[in-house]
Amino acid sequence: MTPRAPTAILVSGRGSNMGALIEAAQSPGFSAAIVLVVSDDPGAPGLALARKLGVAAEAIDFRAYGDKLSFEAALDARLAAAEAEIVCLAGFMRVLSASFVERWKGRLLNIHPSLLPNLRGLDTHRRALALGLAEHGCTVHLVTAELDAGPILAQARVPVLPEDDAASLAARVLKEEHQIYPQALDAFARSALANRLRDEDRGLAGRRA
Ligand code: GRF
């Protein structure tokens, strides 16, 4: 059987990217297995969608914790219990602390609705229109402590059309998000698994020597 990297997804809302990741991971040969979905909001529609798609999903209610660090400690413990090796943010609306990001360094992915490094932060579609950009898009990147600034793994471009409003532009970009996020996760997980095998081989070779 193809080895698969156990992967968790964090959501705060509708979870359409999460759904695209789960569905892609159900195809044979995909390099990641989605083992858990967590939301910081018990009301997130993404939780029900994940369960419908057959994935364990639970809320760690941010409001039940006094502060970000204790919320993140609970989140980290849950991810560790699920033995997640990769974490994908998919519309997760909280900025994670530098210590959490450091702990998951090189294993934490995000999708952002702009062609980074342009338009970091929120409200990207309205800002793209206000700037009169001819082109817009989305980016999958590794998360680092600086917001929306980590190494880029994949991008897709779409044209901005004269008749666009923020909603029509968002819909065009979202379609691309659903393509590139699964592709990027598959490639990322494949290379993480290959690196792990190589390291294990080296360790074995080292012990034999
Ligand atoms: C997407 O546009 C994603 O790029 C951004 O948040 C939105 C989440 O949408 N980070 P969904 O919950 O995946 O439908």
CSV table of N, CA and C in Angstrom, one decimal, residues 109-193:
chain,number,residue,atom,x,y,z
A,109,LEU,N,1.0,24.0,6.5
A,109,LEU,CA,0.7,24.6,5.2
A,109,LEU,C,-0.5,25.5,5.3
A,110,ASN,N,-0.6,26.5,4.4
A,110,ASN,CA,-1.8,27.4,4.4
A,110,ASN,C,-2.1,27.7,2.9
A,111,ILE,N,-3.4,28.0,2.7
A,111,ILE,CA,-3.8,28.5,1.4
A,111,ILE,C,-4.3,29.9,1.6
A,112,HIS,N,-3.8,30.8,0.7
A,112,HIS,CA,-4.1,32.3,0.8
A,112,HIS,C,-4.7,32.7,-0.5
A,113,PRO,N,-5.8,33.5,-0.5
A,113,PRO,CA,-6.4,33.9,-1.7
A,113,PRO,C,-5.8,35.2,-2.4
A,114,SER,N,-4.5,35.1,-2.7
A,114,SER,CA,-3.9,36.1,-3.5
A,114,SER,C,-2.6,35.6,-4.0
A,115,LEU,N,-2.0,36.3,-5.0
A,115,LEU,CA,-0.7,35.9,-5.5
A,115,LEU,C,0.3,36.5,-4.6
A,116,LEU,N,0.7,35.8,-3.5
A,116,LEU,CA,1.7,36.3,-2.5
A,116,LEU,C,3.0,36.5,-3.3
A,117,PRO,N,3.8,37.4,-3.0
A,117,PRO,CA,3.7,38.3,-1.8
A,117,PRO,C,2.8,39.4,-1.9
A,118,ASN,N,2.0,39.5,-3.0
A,118,ASN,CA,1.0,40.6,-3.0
A,118,ASN,C,-0.2,40.3,-2.2
A,119,LEU,N,-0.8,41.3,-1.6
A,119,LEU,CA,-2.1,41.2,-0.9
A,119,LEU,C,-2.1,40.2,0.3
A,120,ARG,N,-1.1,40.4,1.2
A,120,ARG,CA,-1.1,39.6,2.4
A,120,ARG,C,-2.4,40.1,3.2
A,121,GLY,N,-2.8,39.2,4.2
A,121,GLY,CA,-3.9,39.6,5.1
A,121,GLY,C,-5.3,39.4,4.4
A,122,LEU,N,-6.3,40.1,5.0
A,122,LEU,CA,-7.7,39.8,4.7
A,122,LEU,C,-8.2,40.6,3.5
A,123,ASP,N,-9.4,40.2,3.0
A,123,ASP,CA,-10.1,41.0,2.1
A,123,ASP,C,-9.4,41.2,0.7
A,124,THR,N,-8.8,40.1,0.3
A,124,THR,CA,-7.9,40.2,-0.8
A,124,THR,C,-8.6,40.5,-2.2
A,125,HIS,N,-9.9,40.0,-2.3
A,125,HIS,CA,-10.5,40.2,-3.6
A,125,HIS,C,-11.0,41.6,-3.8
A,126,ARG,N,-11.5,42.2,-2.7
A,126,ARG,CA,-11.9,43.6,-2.8
A,126,ARG,C,-10.7,44.5,-3.1
A,127,ARG,N,-9.6,44.2,-2.4
A,127,ARG,CA,-8.4,45.0,-2.6
A,127,ARG,C,-7.8,44.8,-4.0
A,128,ALA,N,-7.9,43.6,-4.6
A,128,ALA,CA,-7.4,43.4,-5.9
A,128,ALA,C,-8.2,44.3,-6.9
A,129,LEU,N,-9.5,44.3,-6.7
A,129,LEU,CA,-10.4,45.1,-7.5
A,129,LEU,C,-10.1,46.6,-7.4
A,130,ALA,N,-9.9,47.0,-6.1
A,130,ALA,CA,-9.7,48.5,-5.8
A,130,ALA,C,-8.3,48.9,-6.4
A,131,LEU,N,-7.4,48.0,-6.5
A,131,LEU,CA,-6.1,48.3,-7.1
A,131,LEU,C,-6.1,48.3,-8.6
A,132,GLY,N,-7.2,47.8,-9.2
A,132,GLY,CA,-7.3,47.6,-10.6
A,132,GLY,C,-6.4,46.6,-11.2
A,133,LEU,N,-6.1,45.5,-10.4
A,133,LEU,CA,-5.2,44.5,-10.9
A,133,LEU,C,-5.8,43.7,-12.1
A,134,ALA,N,-4.9,43.4,-13.1
A,134,ALA,CA,-5.4,42.6,-14.2
A,134,ALA,C,-5.4,41.1,-13.9
A,135,GLU,N,-4.6,40.7,-12.9
A,135,GLU,CA,-4.5,39.3,-12.5
A,135,GLU,C,-4.5,39.1,-11.0
A,136,HIS,N,-5.1,38.0,-10.6
A,136,HIS,CA,-5.2,37.7,-9.2
A,136,HIS,C,-5.1,36.2,-9.1
A,137,GLY,N,-5.2,35.7,-7.9
A,137,GLY,CA,-5.0,34.2,-7.8
A,137,GLY,C,-4.9,33.7,-6.3
A,138,CYS,N,-4.2,32.6,-6.2
A,138,CYS,CA,-4.1,32.0,-4.8
A,138,CYS,C,-2.7,31.3,-4.7
A,139,THR,N,-2.4,31.1,-3.5
A,139,THR,CA,-1.0,30.6,-3.1
A,139,THR,C,-1.1,29.6,-2.0
A,140,VAL,N,-0.4,28.5,-2.2
A,140,VAL,CA,-0.2,27.5,-1.1
A,140,VAL,C,1.2,27.8,-0.6
A,141,HIS,N,1.4,28.0,0.7
A,141,HIS,CA,2.7,28.3,1.3
A,141,HIS,C,2.9,27.6,2.6
A,142,LEU,N,4.2,27.5,3.0
A,142,LEU,CA,4.5,27.1,4.3
A,142,LEU,C,4.3,28.2,5.3
A,143,VAL,N,3.8,27.9,6.5
A,143,VAL,CA,3.5,29.0,7.4
A,143,VAL,C,4.8,29.3,8.2
A,144,THR,N,5.1,30.5,8.3
A,144,THR,CA,6.2,31.0,9.2
A,144,THR,C,5.6,32.0,10.2
A,145,ALA,N,6.5,32.5,11.1
A,145,ALA,CA,5.9,33.4,12.1
A,145,ALA,C,5.4,34.7,11.5
A,146,GLU,N,6.0,35.1,10.3
A,146,GLU,CA,5.5,36.3,9.7
A,146,GLU,C,4.3,36.0,8.8
A,147,LEU,N,3.2,36.7,9.0
A,147,LEU,CA,1.9,36.4,8.4
A,147,LEU,C,2.0,36.4,6.9
A,148,ASP,N,1.5,35.3,6.3
A,148,ASP,CA,1.4,35.1,4.8
A,148,ASP,C,2.8,35.4,4.1
A,149,ALA,N,3.9,35.0,4.7
A,149,ALA,CA,5.2,35.3,4.1
A,149,ALA,C,6.1,34.1,4.0
A,150,GLY,N,5.6,32.9,4.2
A,150,GLY,CA,6.4,31.7,4.2
A,150,GLY,C,6.7,31.3,2.8
A,151,PRO,N,7.6,30.3,2.6
A,151,PRO,CA,8.0,29.8,1.3
A,151,PRO,C,6.8,29.3,0.5
A,152,ILE,N,6.8,29.7,-0.8
A,152,ILE,CA,5.6,29.4,-1.7
A,152,ILE,C,5.8,28.0,-2.3
A,153,LEU,N,4.7,27.2,-2.1
A,153,LEU,CA,4.7,25.8,-2.7
A,153,LEU,C,4.0,25.7,-4.0
A,154,ALA,N,2.9,26.5,-4.2
A,154,ALA,CA,2.2,26.5,-5.5
A,154,ALA,C,1.3,27.8,-5.6
A,155,GLN,N,1.1,28.2,-6.9
A,155,GLN,CA,0.2,29.3,-7.1
A,155,GLN,C,-0.6,29.0,-8.4
A,156,ALA,N,-1.8,29.7,-8.4
A,156,ALA,CA,-2.6,29.6,-9.6
A,156,ALA,C,-3.1,31.1,-9.9
A,157,ARG,N,-3.1,31.4,-11.2
A,157,ARG,CA,-3.5,32.8,-11.6
A,157,ARG,C,-4.8,32.8,-12.3
A,158,VAL,N,-5.6,33.8,-12.0
A,158,VAL,CA,-6.9,34.0,-12.8
A,158,VAL,C,-6.9,35.5,-13.3
A,159,PRO,N,-7.6,35.7,-14.4
A,159,PRO,CA,-7.8,37.1,-14.8
A,159,PRO,C,-8.8,37.8,-14.0
A,160,VAL,N,-8.6,39.1,-13.8
A,160,VAL,CA,-9.7,39.9,-13.2
A,160,VAL,C,-10.5,40.5,-14.4
A,161,LEU,N,-11.8,40.2,-14.5
A,161,LEU,CA,-12.6,40.7,-15.6
A,161,LEU,C,-13.3,42.0,-15.3
A,162,PRO,N,-13.6,42.8,-16.3
A,162,PRO,CA,-14.1,44.1,-16.1
A,162,PRO,C,-15.4,44.1,-15.3
A,163,GLU,N,-16.2,43.0,-15.5
A,163,GLU,CA,-17.5,43.0,-14.8
A,163,GLU,C,-17.4,42.4,-13.4
A,164,ASP,N,-16.2,42.0,-13.0
A,164,ASP,CA,-16.1,41.3,-11.7
A,164,ASP,C,-16.5,42.2,-10.5
A,165,ASP,N,-17.1,41.6,-9.5
A,165,ASP,CA,-17.2,42.2,-8.2
A,165,ASP,C,-16.5,41.2,-7.3
A,166,ALA,N,-16.4,41.5,-6.0
A,166,ALA,CA,-15.5,40.7,-5.1
A,166,ALA,C,-16.0,39.2,-5.0
A,167,ALA,N,-17.4,39.1,-5.1
A,167,ALA,CA,-17.9,37.7,-5.1
A,167,ALA,C,-17.6,36.9,-6.3
A,168,SER,N,-17.7,37.5,-7.5
A,168,SER,CA,-17.4,36.7,-8.7
A,168,SER,C,-15.9,36.4,-8.8
A,169,LEU,N,-15.1,37.4,-8.4
A,169,LEU,CA,-13.6,37.1,-8.4
A,169,LEU,C,-13.2,36.0,-7.3
A,170,ALA,N,-13.9,36.1,-6.2
A,170,ALA,CA,-13.6,35.1,-5.1
A,170,ALA,C,-14.0,33.7,-5.6
A,171,ALA,N,-15.1,33.6,-6.3
A,171,ALA,CA,-15.5,32.3,-6.8
A,171,ALA,C,-14.5,31.8,-7.9
A,172,ARG,N,-14.0,32.6,-8.7
A,172,ARG,CA,-13.0,32.2,-9.7
A,172,ARG,C,-11.7,31.7,-9.1
A,173,VAL,N,-11.3,32.5,-8.0
A,173,VAL,CA,-10.1,32.1,-7.3
A,173,VAL,C,-10.3,30.8,-6.5
A,174,LEU,N,-11.5,30.7,-5.9
A,174,LEU,CA,-11.7,29.5,-5.1
A,174,LEU,C,-11.7,28.2,-5.9
A,175,LYS,N,-12.2,28.2,-7.1
A,175,LYS,CA,-12.1,27.1,-8.0
A,175,LYS,C,-10.6,26.6,-8.2
A,176,GLU,N,-9.7,27.6,-8.3
A,176,GLU,CA,-8.3,27.3,-8.4
A,176,GLU,C,-7.7,26.8,-7.1
A,177,GLU,N,-8.2,27.4,-6.0
A,177,GLU,CA,-7.7,26.9,-4.7
A,177,GLU,C,-8.0,25.4,-4.5
A,178,HIS,N,-9.2,25.0,-5.0
A,178,HIS,CA,-9.5,23.6,-4.8
A,178,HIS,C,-8.7,22.7,-5.7
A,179,GLN,N,-8.0,23.2,-6.7
A,179,GLN,CA,-7.1,22.4,-7.5
A,179,GLN,C,-5.7,22.4,-6.9
A,180,ILE,N,-5.2,23.6,-6.6
A,180,ILE,CA,-3.8,23.6,-6.2
A,180,ILE,C,-3.5,23.1,-4.8
A,181,TYR,N,-4.5,23.3,-3.9
A,181,TYR,CA,-4.2,22.8,-2.5
A,181,TYR,C,-4.0,21.3,-2.4
A,182,PRO,N,-4.9,20.5,-3.0
A,182,PRO,CA,-4.6,19.1,-3.0
A,182,PRO,C,-3.3,18.7,-3.7
A,183,GLN,N,-3.1,19.3,-4.9
A,183,GLN,CA,-1.8,19.0,-5.6
A,183,GLN,C,-0.6,19.3,-4.8
A,184,ALA,N,-0.6,20.5,-4.1
A,184,ALA,CA,0.5,20.9,-3.3
A,184,ALA,C,0.7,20.0,-2.1
A,185,LEU,N,-0.4,19.6,-1.5
A,185,LEU,CA,-0.3,18.7,-0.3
A,185,LEU,C,0.3,17.3,-0.8
A,186,ASP,N,-0.2,16.8,-1.9
A,186,ASP,CA,0.2,15.5,-2.4
A,186,ASP,C,1.8,15.6,-2.6
A,187,ALA,N,2.2,16.6,-3.3
A,187,ALA,CA,3.6,16.7,-3.6
A,187,ALA,C,4.4,16.9,-2.3
A,188,PHE,N,3.9,17.7,-1.4
A,188,PHE,CA,4.6,18.0,-0.2
A,188,PHE,C,4.8,16.7,0.7
A,189,ALA,N,3.6,16.0,0.8
A,189,ALA,CA,3.7,14.8,1.6
A,189,ALA,C,4.6,13.7,1.0
A,190,ARG,N,4.5,13.7,-0.4
A,190,ARG,CA,5.4,12.7,-1.0
A,190,ARG,C,6.8,12.9,-0.7
A,191,SER,N,7.2,14.2,-0.8
A,191,SER,CA,8.6,14.5,-0.5
A,191,SER,C,9.0,14.4,1.0
A,192,ALA,N,8.0,14.7,1.9
A,192,ALA,CA,8.3,14.4,3.3
A,192,ALA,C,8.5,13.0,3.6
A,193,LEU,N,7.7,12.1,2.9
A,193,LEU,CA,7.8,10.7,3.2
A,193,LEU,C,9.1,10.2,2.6
